[in-house]
Short mmCIF file of N, CA and C in Angstrom, two decimals:
data_model
loop_
_atom_site.label_atom_id
_atom_site.label_comp_id
_atom_site.label_asym_id
_atom_site.label_seq_id
_atom_site.Cartn_x
_atom_site.Cartn_y
_atom_site.Cartn_z
N MET M 87 -46.23 2.48 45.18
CA MET M 87 -47.11 3.02 44.17
C MET M 87 -47.22 2.00 43.03
N LYS M 88 -48.44 1.77 42.58
CA LYS M 88 -48.69 0.85 41.48
C LYS M 88 -49.37 1.61 40.35
N VAL M 89 -48.78 1.53 39.16
CA VAL M 89 -49.32 2.21 37.98
C VAL M 89 -49.75 1.15 36.98
N ILE M 90 -51.01 1.21 36.58
CA ILE M 90 -51.56 0.22 35.65
C ILE M 90 -52.26 0.95 34.50
N ASP M 91 -51.89 0.58 33.28
CA ASP M 91 -52.62 1.09 32.12
C ASP M 91 -53.86 0.23 31.96
N VAL M 92 -55.00 0.77 32.36
CA VAL M 92 -56.27 0.08 32.25
C VAL M 92 -56.58 -0.16 30.78
N PHE M 93 -56.26 0.83 29.94
CA PHE M 93 -56.46 0.74 28.50
C PHE M 93 -55.30 1.45 27.83
N GLU M 94 -54.80 0.84 26.75
CA GLU M 94 -53.76 1.47 25.94
C GLU M 94 -53.92 0.99 24.51
N CYS M 95 -53.94 1.93 23.57
CA CYS M 95 -53.99 1.57 22.16
C CYS M 95 -53.35 2.69 21.34
N TYR M 96 -52.71 2.27 20.26
CA TYR M 96 -52.10 3.20 19.32
C TYR M 96 -53.04 3.33 18.13
N TYR M 97 -53.27 4.57 17.70
CA TYR M 97 -54.17 4.85 16.59
C TYR M 97 -53.49 5.73 15.56
N ALA M 98 -53.96 5.64 14.32
CA ALA M 98 -53.58 6.63 13.32
C ALA M 98 -54.16 7.96 13.81
N ALA M 99 -53.40 9.02 13.63
CA ALA M 99 -53.82 10.33 14.13
C ALA M 99 -53.09 11.41 13.34
N GLU M 100 -53.55 12.62 13.50
CA GLU M 100 -52.91 13.75 12.83
C GLU M 100 -52.78 14.91 13.81
N ALA M 101 -51.58 15.45 13.86
CA ALA M 101 -51.30 16.65 14.66
C ALA M 101 -49.95 17.19 14.22
N THR M 102 -49.71 18.43 14.51
CA THR M 102 -48.39 19.01 14.31
C THR M 102 -47.97 19.60 15.65
N VAL M 103 -46.85 19.11 16.16
CA VAL M 103 -46.33 19.56 17.45
C VAL M 103 -44.89 19.99 17.24
N ASN M 104 -44.58 21.21 17.67
CA ASN M 104 -43.23 21.76 17.49
C ASN M 104 -42.78 21.67 16.03
N ASP M 105 -43.67 22.05 15.14
CA ASP M 105 -43.41 22.06 13.69
C ASP M 105 -43.07 20.69 13.12
N ARG M 106 -43.51 19.64 13.78
CA ARG M 106 -43.25 18.26 13.33
C ARG M 106 -44.58 17.54 13.19
N ALA M 107 -44.85 17.01 12.00
CA ALA M 107 -46.09 16.26 11.76
C ALA M 107 -46.08 14.98 12.57
N ARG M 108 -47.22 14.67 13.16
CA ARG M 108 -47.41 13.44 13.93
C ARG M 108 -48.54 12.66 13.26
N HIS M 109 -48.32 11.36 13.06
CA HIS M 109 -49.31 10.55 12.35
C HIS M 109 -49.83 9.39 13.20
N GLY M 110 -49.47 9.39 14.47
CA GLY M 110 -49.95 8.36 15.38
C GLY M 110 -50.18 8.96 16.75
N ALA M 111 -51.01 8.27 17.54
CA ALA M 111 -51.27 8.71 18.92
C ALA M 111 -51.49 7.47 19.78
N VAL M 112 -50.91 7.50 20.97
CA VAL M 112 -51.19 6.46 21.94
C VAL M 112 -52.19 7.05 22.93
N VAL M 113 -53.28 6.33 23.13
CA VAL M 113 -54.37 6.76 24.01
C VAL M 113 -54.39 5.82 25.21
N LYS M 114 -54.43 6.40 26.42
CA LYS M 114 -54.39 5.58 27.63
C LYS M 114 -55.40 6.04 28.67
N LEU M 115 -55.84 5.06 29.44
CA LEU M 115 -56.52 5.29 30.72
C LEU M 115 -55.63 4.62 31.75
N THR M 116 -55.08 5.39 32.67
CA THR M 116 -54.12 4.89 33.64
C THR M 116 -54.68 5.03 35.05
N ALA M 117 -54.49 3.97 35.84
CA ALA M 117 -54.87 3.98 37.26
C ALA M 117 -53.59 3.91 38.09
N THR M 118 -53.46 4.80 39.04
CA THR M 118 -52.32 4.81 39.95
C THR M 118 -52.85 4.67 41.37
N THR M 119 -52.37 3.66 42.08
CA THR M 119 -52.82 3.44 43.46
C THR M 119 -51.63 3.53 44.40
N ASP M 120 -51.89 4.10 45.58
CA ASP M 120 -50.85 4.23 46.59
C ASP M 120 -51.50 4.54 47.94
N ALA M 121 -51.26 3.68 48.90
CA ALA M 121 -51.69 3.90 50.29
C ALA M 121 -53.18 4.23 50.40
N GLY M 122 -54.03 3.47 49.73
CA GLY M 122 -55.47 3.68 49.84
C GLY M 122 -56.02 4.81 48.98
N GLN M 123 -55.18 5.42 48.18
CA GLN M 123 -55.60 6.48 47.27
C GLN M 123 -55.51 5.98 45.84
N ILE M 124 -56.40 6.44 44.99
CA ILE M 124 -56.37 6.06 43.58
C ILE M 124 -56.55 7.29 42.71
N THR M 125 -55.86 7.27 41.59
CA THR M 125 -55.98 8.33 40.60
C THR M 125 -56.22 7.69 39.24
N TYR M 126 -57.22 8.19 38.53
CA TYR M 126 -57.46 7.77 37.15
C TYR M 126 -57.14 8.96 36.25
N GLU M 127 -56.47 8.66 35.13
CA GLU M 127 -56.02 9.72 34.23
C GLU M 127 -56.15 9.27 32.78
N TYR M 128 -56.66 10.17 31.94
CA TYR M 128 -56.66 9.97 30.50
C TYR M 128 -55.43 10.65 29.94
N SER M 129 -54.84 10.06 28.90
CA SER M 129 -53.73 10.73 28.24
C SER M 129 -53.71 10.41 26.75
N VAL M 130 -53.20 11.37 25.99
CA VAL M 130 -52.99 11.23 24.55
C VAL M 130 -51.58 11.72 24.28
N ASN M 131 -50.84 10.93 23.51
CA ASN M 131 -49.48 11.31 23.15
C ASN M 131 -49.30 11.10 21.65
N PHE M 132 -49.16 12.21 20.93
CA PHE M 132 -48.93 12.14 19.49
C PHE M 132 -47.46 11.84 19.22
N PHE M 133 -47.21 10.95 18.25
CA PHE M 133 -45.83 10.60 17.91
C PHE M 133 -45.71 10.56 16.38
N PRO M 134 -44.47 10.65 15.85
CA PRO M 134 -44.29 10.80 14.40
C PRO M 134 -44.91 9.70 13.54
N HIS M 135 -44.67 8.45 13.80
CA HIS M 135 -45.17 7.31 13.02
C HIS M 135 -45.04 7.57 11.52
N ASP M 136 -43.79 7.79 11.10
CA ASP M 136 -43.52 8.08 9.70
C ASP M 136 -43.58 6.85 8.80
N ASP M 137 -43.46 5.67 9.36
CA ASP M 137 -43.63 4.44 8.59
C ASP M 137 -44.28 3.39 9.49
N PRO M 138 -44.77 2.30 8.92
CA PRO M 138 -45.52 1.31 9.71
C PRO M 138 -44.75 0.69 10.89
N GLU M 139 -43.44 0.75 10.86
CA GLU M 139 -42.63 0.18 11.94
C GLU M 139 -42.21 1.23 12.97
N ASP M 140 -42.55 2.48 12.75
CA ASP M 140 -42.09 3.59 13.60
C ASP M 140 -43.07 3.83 14.75
N PHE M 141 -42.71 3.34 15.92
CA PHE M 141 -43.51 3.57 17.12
C PHE M 141 -42.71 4.33 18.17
N ALA M 142 -41.71 5.10 17.71
CA ALA M 142 -40.88 5.87 18.63
C ALA M 142 -41.72 6.99 19.25
N ILE M 143 -41.84 6.96 20.55
CA ILE M 143 -42.66 7.93 21.27
C ILE M 143 -41.83 9.17 21.59
N SER M 144 -42.39 10.32 21.27
CA SER M 144 -41.79 11.59 21.66
C SER M 144 -42.73 12.21 22.69
N TYR M 145 -42.19 12.87 23.66
CA TYR M 145 -43.02 13.33 24.77
C TYR M 145 -43.41 14.81 24.68
N ASP M 146 -43.14 15.44 23.56
CA ASP M 146 -43.56 16.83 23.43
C ASP M 146 -44.98 16.96 22.90
N GLY M 147 -45.59 15.86 22.51
CA GLY M 147 -46.97 15.87 22.03
C GLY M 147 -47.91 15.20 23.01
N TYR M 148 -47.65 15.39 24.30
CA TYR M 148 -48.38 14.70 25.37
C TYR M 148 -49.32 15.66 26.08
N VAL M 149 -50.53 15.18 26.33
CA VAL M 149 -51.49 15.95 27.12
C VAL M 149 -52.31 14.94 27.94
N SER M 150 -52.65 15.33 29.17
CA SER M 150 -53.39 14.41 30.04
C SER M 150 -54.37 15.17 30.91
N GLU M 151 -55.27 14.39 31.52
CA GLU M 151 -56.29 14.95 32.39
C GLU M 151 -56.58 13.95 33.51
N VAL M 152 -56.44 14.38 34.76
CA VAL M 152 -56.82 13.55 35.89
C VAL M 152 -58.33 13.64 36.02
N ILE M 153 -58.99 12.47 36.02
CA ILE M 153 -60.45 12.48 36.07
C ILE M 153 -61.00 12.06 37.42
N PHE M 154 -60.18 11.41 38.21
CA PHE M 154 -60.59 11.06 39.57
C PHE M 154 -59.34 10.91 40.43
N GLN M 155 -59.43 11.46 41.63
CA GLN M 155 -58.36 11.31 42.61
C GLN M 155 -59.00 11.31 43.98
N GLY M 156 -58.77 10.24 44.72
CA GLY M 156 -59.36 10.17 46.05
C GLY M 156 -59.14 8.82 46.69
N LYS M 157 -59.85 8.61 47.80
CA LYS M 157 -59.75 7.34 48.50
C LYS M 157 -60.40 6.24 47.68
N GLY M 158 -59.84 5.07 47.80
CA GLY M 158 -60.43 3.93 47.11
C GLY M 158 -59.39 3.02 46.53
N ARG M 159 -59.88 2.09 45.74
CA ARG M 159 -58.99 1.15 45.08
C ARG M 159 -59.56 0.85 43.71
N ARG M 160 -58.75 0.22 42.90
CA ARG M 160 -59.13 -0.12 41.55
C ARG M 160 -60.14 -1.28 41.58
N SER M 161 -61.14 -1.19 40.72
CA SER M 161 -62.12 -2.26 40.58
C SER M 161 -62.56 -2.32 39.12
N LYS M 162 -63.11 -3.46 38.73
CA LYS M 162 -63.62 -3.59 37.37
C LYS M 162 -64.74 -2.60 37.10
N LYS M 163 -65.58 -2.37 38.10
CA LYS M 163 -66.69 -1.44 37.96
C LYS M 163 -66.17 -0.02 37.71
N ARG M 164 -65.17 0.37 38.49
CA ARG M 164 -64.61 1.72 38.34
C ARG M 164 -63.87 1.85 37.01
N ASP M 165 -63.12 0.81 36.63
CA ASP M 165 -62.44 0.82 35.33
C ASP M 165 -63.45 1.04 34.21
N ALA M 166 -64.55 0.30 34.23
CA ALA M 166 -65.58 0.40 33.19
C ALA M 166 -66.21 1.79 33.18
N GLN M 167 -66.40 2.36 34.36
CA GLN M 167 -67.00 3.69 34.48
C GLN M 167 -66.16 4.73 33.74
N TYR M 168 -64.84 4.63 33.83
CA TYR M 168 -63.97 5.61 33.19
C TYR M 168 -63.57 5.22 31.78
N LEU M 169 -63.70 3.95 31.44
CA LEU M 169 -63.37 3.49 30.09
C LEU M 169 -64.45 3.90 29.09
N GLU M 170 -65.70 3.92 29.54
CA GLU M 170 -66.82 4.24 28.64
C GLU M 170 -66.67 5.59 27.94
N PRO M 171 -66.35 6.69 28.66
CA PRO M 171 -66.24 7.99 27.99
C PRO M 171 -64.82 8.31 27.49
N LEU M 172 -63.97 7.30 27.37
CA LEU M 172 -62.57 7.52 26.97
C LEU M 172 -62.45 8.30 25.66
N ARG M 173 -63.16 7.89 24.64
CA ARG M 173 -63.01 8.53 23.32
C ARG M 173 -63.38 10.01 23.38
N LYS M 174 -64.45 10.33 24.08
CA LYS M 174 -64.87 11.74 24.18
C LYS M 174 -63.77 12.57 24.85
N HIS M 175 -63.22 12.06 25.94
CA HIS M 175 -62.17 12.80 26.65
C HIS M 175 -60.88 12.85 25.85
N ALA M 176 -60.54 11.75 25.17
CA ALA M 176 -59.32 11.72 24.36
C ALA M 176 -59.44 12.71 23.19
N ASP M 177 -60.62 12.80 22.59
CA ASP M 177 -60.82 13.77 21.51
C ASP M 177 -60.64 15.20 22.02
N ALA M 178 -61.13 15.48 23.21
CA ALA M 178 -60.97 16.81 23.80
C ALA M 178 -59.50 17.10 24.10
N LEU M 179 -58.79 16.11 24.59
CA LEU M 179 -57.36 16.28 24.85
C LEU M 179 -56.61 16.51 23.54
N ALA M 180 -56.93 15.73 22.52
CA ALA M 180 -56.28 15.88 21.21
C ALA M 180 -56.54 17.28 20.65
N ALA M 181 -57.73 17.79 20.84
CA ALA M 181 -58.07 19.12 20.34
C ALA M 181 -57.22 20.21 20.99
N GLN M 182 -56.76 19.97 22.22
CA GLN M 182 -55.88 20.94 22.87
C GLN M 182 -54.58 21.12 22.10
N LEU M 183 -54.18 20.09 21.38
CA LEU M 183 -52.97 20.15 20.54
C LEU M 183 -53.33 20.30 19.07
N GLU M 184 -54.60 20.66 18.80
CA GLU M 184 -55.11 20.82 17.44
C GLU M 184 -54.90 19.54 16.63
N GLY M 185 -55.10 18.41 17.29
CA GLY M 185 -54.94 17.12 16.63
C GLY M 185 -56.23 16.34 16.60
N SER M 186 -56.19 15.22 15.89
CA SER M 186 -57.36 14.34 15.81
C SER M 186 -56.90 12.89 15.80
N ILE M 187 -57.76 12.03 16.31
CA ILE M 187 -57.49 10.60 16.40
C ILE M 187 -58.45 9.88 15.47
N ASP M 188 -57.94 8.95 14.66
CA ASP M 188 -58.78 8.16 13.78
C ASP M 188 -59.12 6.86 14.51
N TRP M 189 -60.25 6.84 15.17
CA TRP M 189 -60.66 5.71 15.99
C TRP M 189 -60.89 4.44 15.17
N GLU M 190 -61.10 4.59 13.88
CA GLU M 190 -61.33 3.43 13.01
C GLU M 190 -60.04 2.80 12.51
N GLN M 191 -58.89 3.39 12.87
CA GLN M 191 -57.60 2.87 12.41
C GLN M 191 -56.64 2.62 13.56
N PRO M 192 -56.90 1.58 14.36
CA PRO M 192 -55.92 1.24 15.40
C PRO M 192 -54.66 0.70 14.73
N LEU M 193 -53.50 1.06 15.28
CA LEU M 193 -52.22 0.59 14.74
C LEU M 193 -51.78 -0.71 15.40
N ILE M 194 -52.35 -1.00 16.58
CA ILE M 194 -52.12 -2.27 17.28
C ILE M 194 -53.44 -2.66 17.92
N GLU M 195 -53.49 -3.87 18.45
CA GLU M 195 -54.66 -4.31 19.20
C GLU M 195 -54.68 -3.57 20.55
N PRO M 196 -55.85 -3.18 21.03
CA PRO M 196 -55.92 -2.53 22.35
C PRO M 196 -55.39 -3.47 23.44
N ARG M 197 -54.74 -2.87 24.42
CA ARG M 197 -54.24 -3.61 25.57
C ARG M 197 -55.05 -3.20 26.79
N LEU M 198 -55.55 -4.20 27.49
CA LEU M 198 -56.32 -3.94 28.70
C LEU M 198 -55.53 -4.49 29.88
N GLY M 199 -55.39 -3.66 30.93
CA GLY M 199 -54.58 -4.06 32.08
C GLY M 199 -55.38 -4.41 33.29
#
Protein backbone atom coordinates (compact mmCIF):
# COMPACT_ATOMS: atom_id res chain seq x y z
CA MET A 1 0.00 0.00 0.00
CA LYS A 2 1.30 3.44 -0.93
CA VAL A 3 -0.08 6.57 0.75
CA ILE A 4 0.73 9.95 -0.79
CA ASP A 5 -0.40 13.37 0.36
CA VAL A 6 -1.20 14.97 -2.98
CA PHE A 7 -1.73 18.27 -1.13
CA GLU A 8 -1.05 19.28 2.45
CA CYS A 9 -1.11 22.72 4.03
CA TYR A 10 -1.58 24.16 7.51
CA TYR A 11 -3.90 27.15 7.83
CA ALA A 12 -5.10 29.48 10.54
CA ALA A 13 -8.51 28.18 11.56
CA GLU A 14 -11.08 28.33 14.32
CA ALA A 15 -12.97 25.51 15.97
CA THR A 16 -13.71 24.16 19.41
CA VAL A 17 -13.35 20.41 19.82
CA ASN A 18 -13.88 18.68 23.17
CA ASP A 19 -14.09 22.07 24.89
CA ARG A 20 -10.63 23.02 23.56
CA ALA A 21 -10.12 25.97 21.21
CA ARG A 22 -8.30 25.11 17.98
CA HIS A 23 -6.56 27.84 15.99
CA GLY A 24 -5.02 25.81 13.17
CA ALA A 25 -6.07 23.15 10.68
CA VAL A 26 -4.14 20.84 8.41
CA VAL A 27 -5.95 20.28 5.11
CA LYS A 28 -5.04 17.29 2.94
CA LEU A 29 -5.88 15.49 -0.26
CA THR A 30 -4.52 11.95 0.12
CA ALA A 31 -4.19 9.22 -2.51
CA THR A 32 -3.84 5.60 -1.39
CA THR A 33 -2.98 2.94 -3.96
CA ASP A 34 -2.88 -0.81 -3.51
CA ALA A 35 -3.10 -3.68 -6.00
CA GLY A 36 -4.64 -1.67 -8.84
CA GLN A 37 -7.09 0.16 -6.58
CA ILE A 38 -6.94 3.85 -5.68
CA THR A 39 -8.67 5.91 -3.04
CA TYR A 40 -8.74 9.71 -2.87
CA GLU A 41 -9.69 11.34 0.41
CA TYR A 42 -10.08 14.89 1.72
CA SER A 43 -9.32 15.53 5.37
CA VAL A 44 -9.29 18.41 7.84
CA ASN A 45 -7.69 18.16 11.25
CA PHE A 46 -8.05 21.04 13.71
CA PHE A 47 -5.20 21.43 16.20
CA PRO A 48 -4.54 23.87 19.09
CA HIS A 49 -1.81 26.10 17.54
CA ASP A 50 -1.61 28.22 20.67
CA ASP A 51 1.61 29.92 19.55
CA PRO A 52 3.47 30.29 16.22
CA GLU A 53 5.73 27.30 16.99
CA ASP A 54 2.89 24.97 18.10
CA PHE A 55 2.13 22.44 15.38
CA ALA A 56 1.25 19.57 17.73
CA ILE A 57 -1.49 17.60 16.01
CA SER A 58 -4.34 16.21 18.07
CA TYR A 59 -6.57 13.65 16.43
CA ASP A 60 -9.87 14.42 18.11
CA GLY A 61 -10.54 17.28 15.67
CA TYR A 62 -10.27 15.11 12.54
CA VAL A 63 -12.88 14.63 9.84
CA SER A 64 -12.50 13.11 6.38
CA GLU A 65 -14.39 12.14 3.26
CA VAL A 66 -13.52 9.50 0.66
CA ILE A 67 -14.25 11.06 -2.72
CA PHE A 68 -13.18 8.26 -5.02
CA GLN A 69 -12.48 4.58 -4.56
CA GLY A 70 -12.06 2.15 -7.40
CA LYS A 71 -9.81 0.65 -10.02
CA GLY A 72 -7.05 2.80 -11.37
CA ARG A 73 -3.86 4.50 -10.50
CA ARG A 74 -2.66 7.94 -9.54
CA SER A 75 -2.11 10.45 -12.34
CA LYS A 76 -1.51 14.17 -12.62
CA LYS A 77 -4.86 14.54 -14.37
CA ARG A 78 -6.71 12.75 -11.58
CA ASP A 79 -4.81 14.69 -8.90
CA ALA A 80 -5.81 17.98 -10.55
CA GLN A 81 -9.43 16.83 -10.85
CA TYR A 82 -9.68 16.35 -7.07
CA LEU A 83 -7.42 19.24 -6.09
CA GLU A 84 -9.62 21.85 -7.82
CA PRO A 85 -12.66 21.49 -5.47
CA LEU A 86 -10.51 20.95 -2.34
CA ARG A 87 -11.49 24.19 -0.59
CA LYS A 88 -15.21 23.62 -1.07
CA HIS A 89 -15.00 20.10 0.37
CA ALA A 90 -12.65 21.14 3.19
CA ASP A 91 -15.05 23.93 4.18
CA ALA A 92 -17.90 21.40 4.31
CA LEU A 93 -15.80 19.05 6.43
CA ALA A 94 -14.82 21.91 8.76
CA ALA A 95 -18.49 22.84 9.14
CA GLN A 96 -19.18 19.33 10.48
CA LEU A 97 -17.05 20.33 13.47
CA GLU A 98 -18.52 23.86 13.50
CA GLY A 99 -15.13 25.19 12.43
CA SER A 100 -13.76 27.44 9.73
CA ILE A 101 -10.52 27.66 7.76
CA ASP A 102 -8.86 30.97 6.91
CA TRP A 103 -7.64 30.25 3.40
CA GLU A 104 -5.83 33.59 3.26
CA GLN A 105 -3.58 32.67 6.21
CA PRO A 106 -1.47 29.60 5.47
CA LEU A 107 0.84 28.75 8.39
CA ILE A 108 3.33 26.97 6.10
CA GLU A 109 3.89 26.71 2.36
CA PRO A 110 1.63 24.11 0.70
CA ARG A 111 3.24 20.73 0.09
CA LEU A 112 2.47 18.88 -3.11
CA GLY A 113 3.25 15.17 -3.34
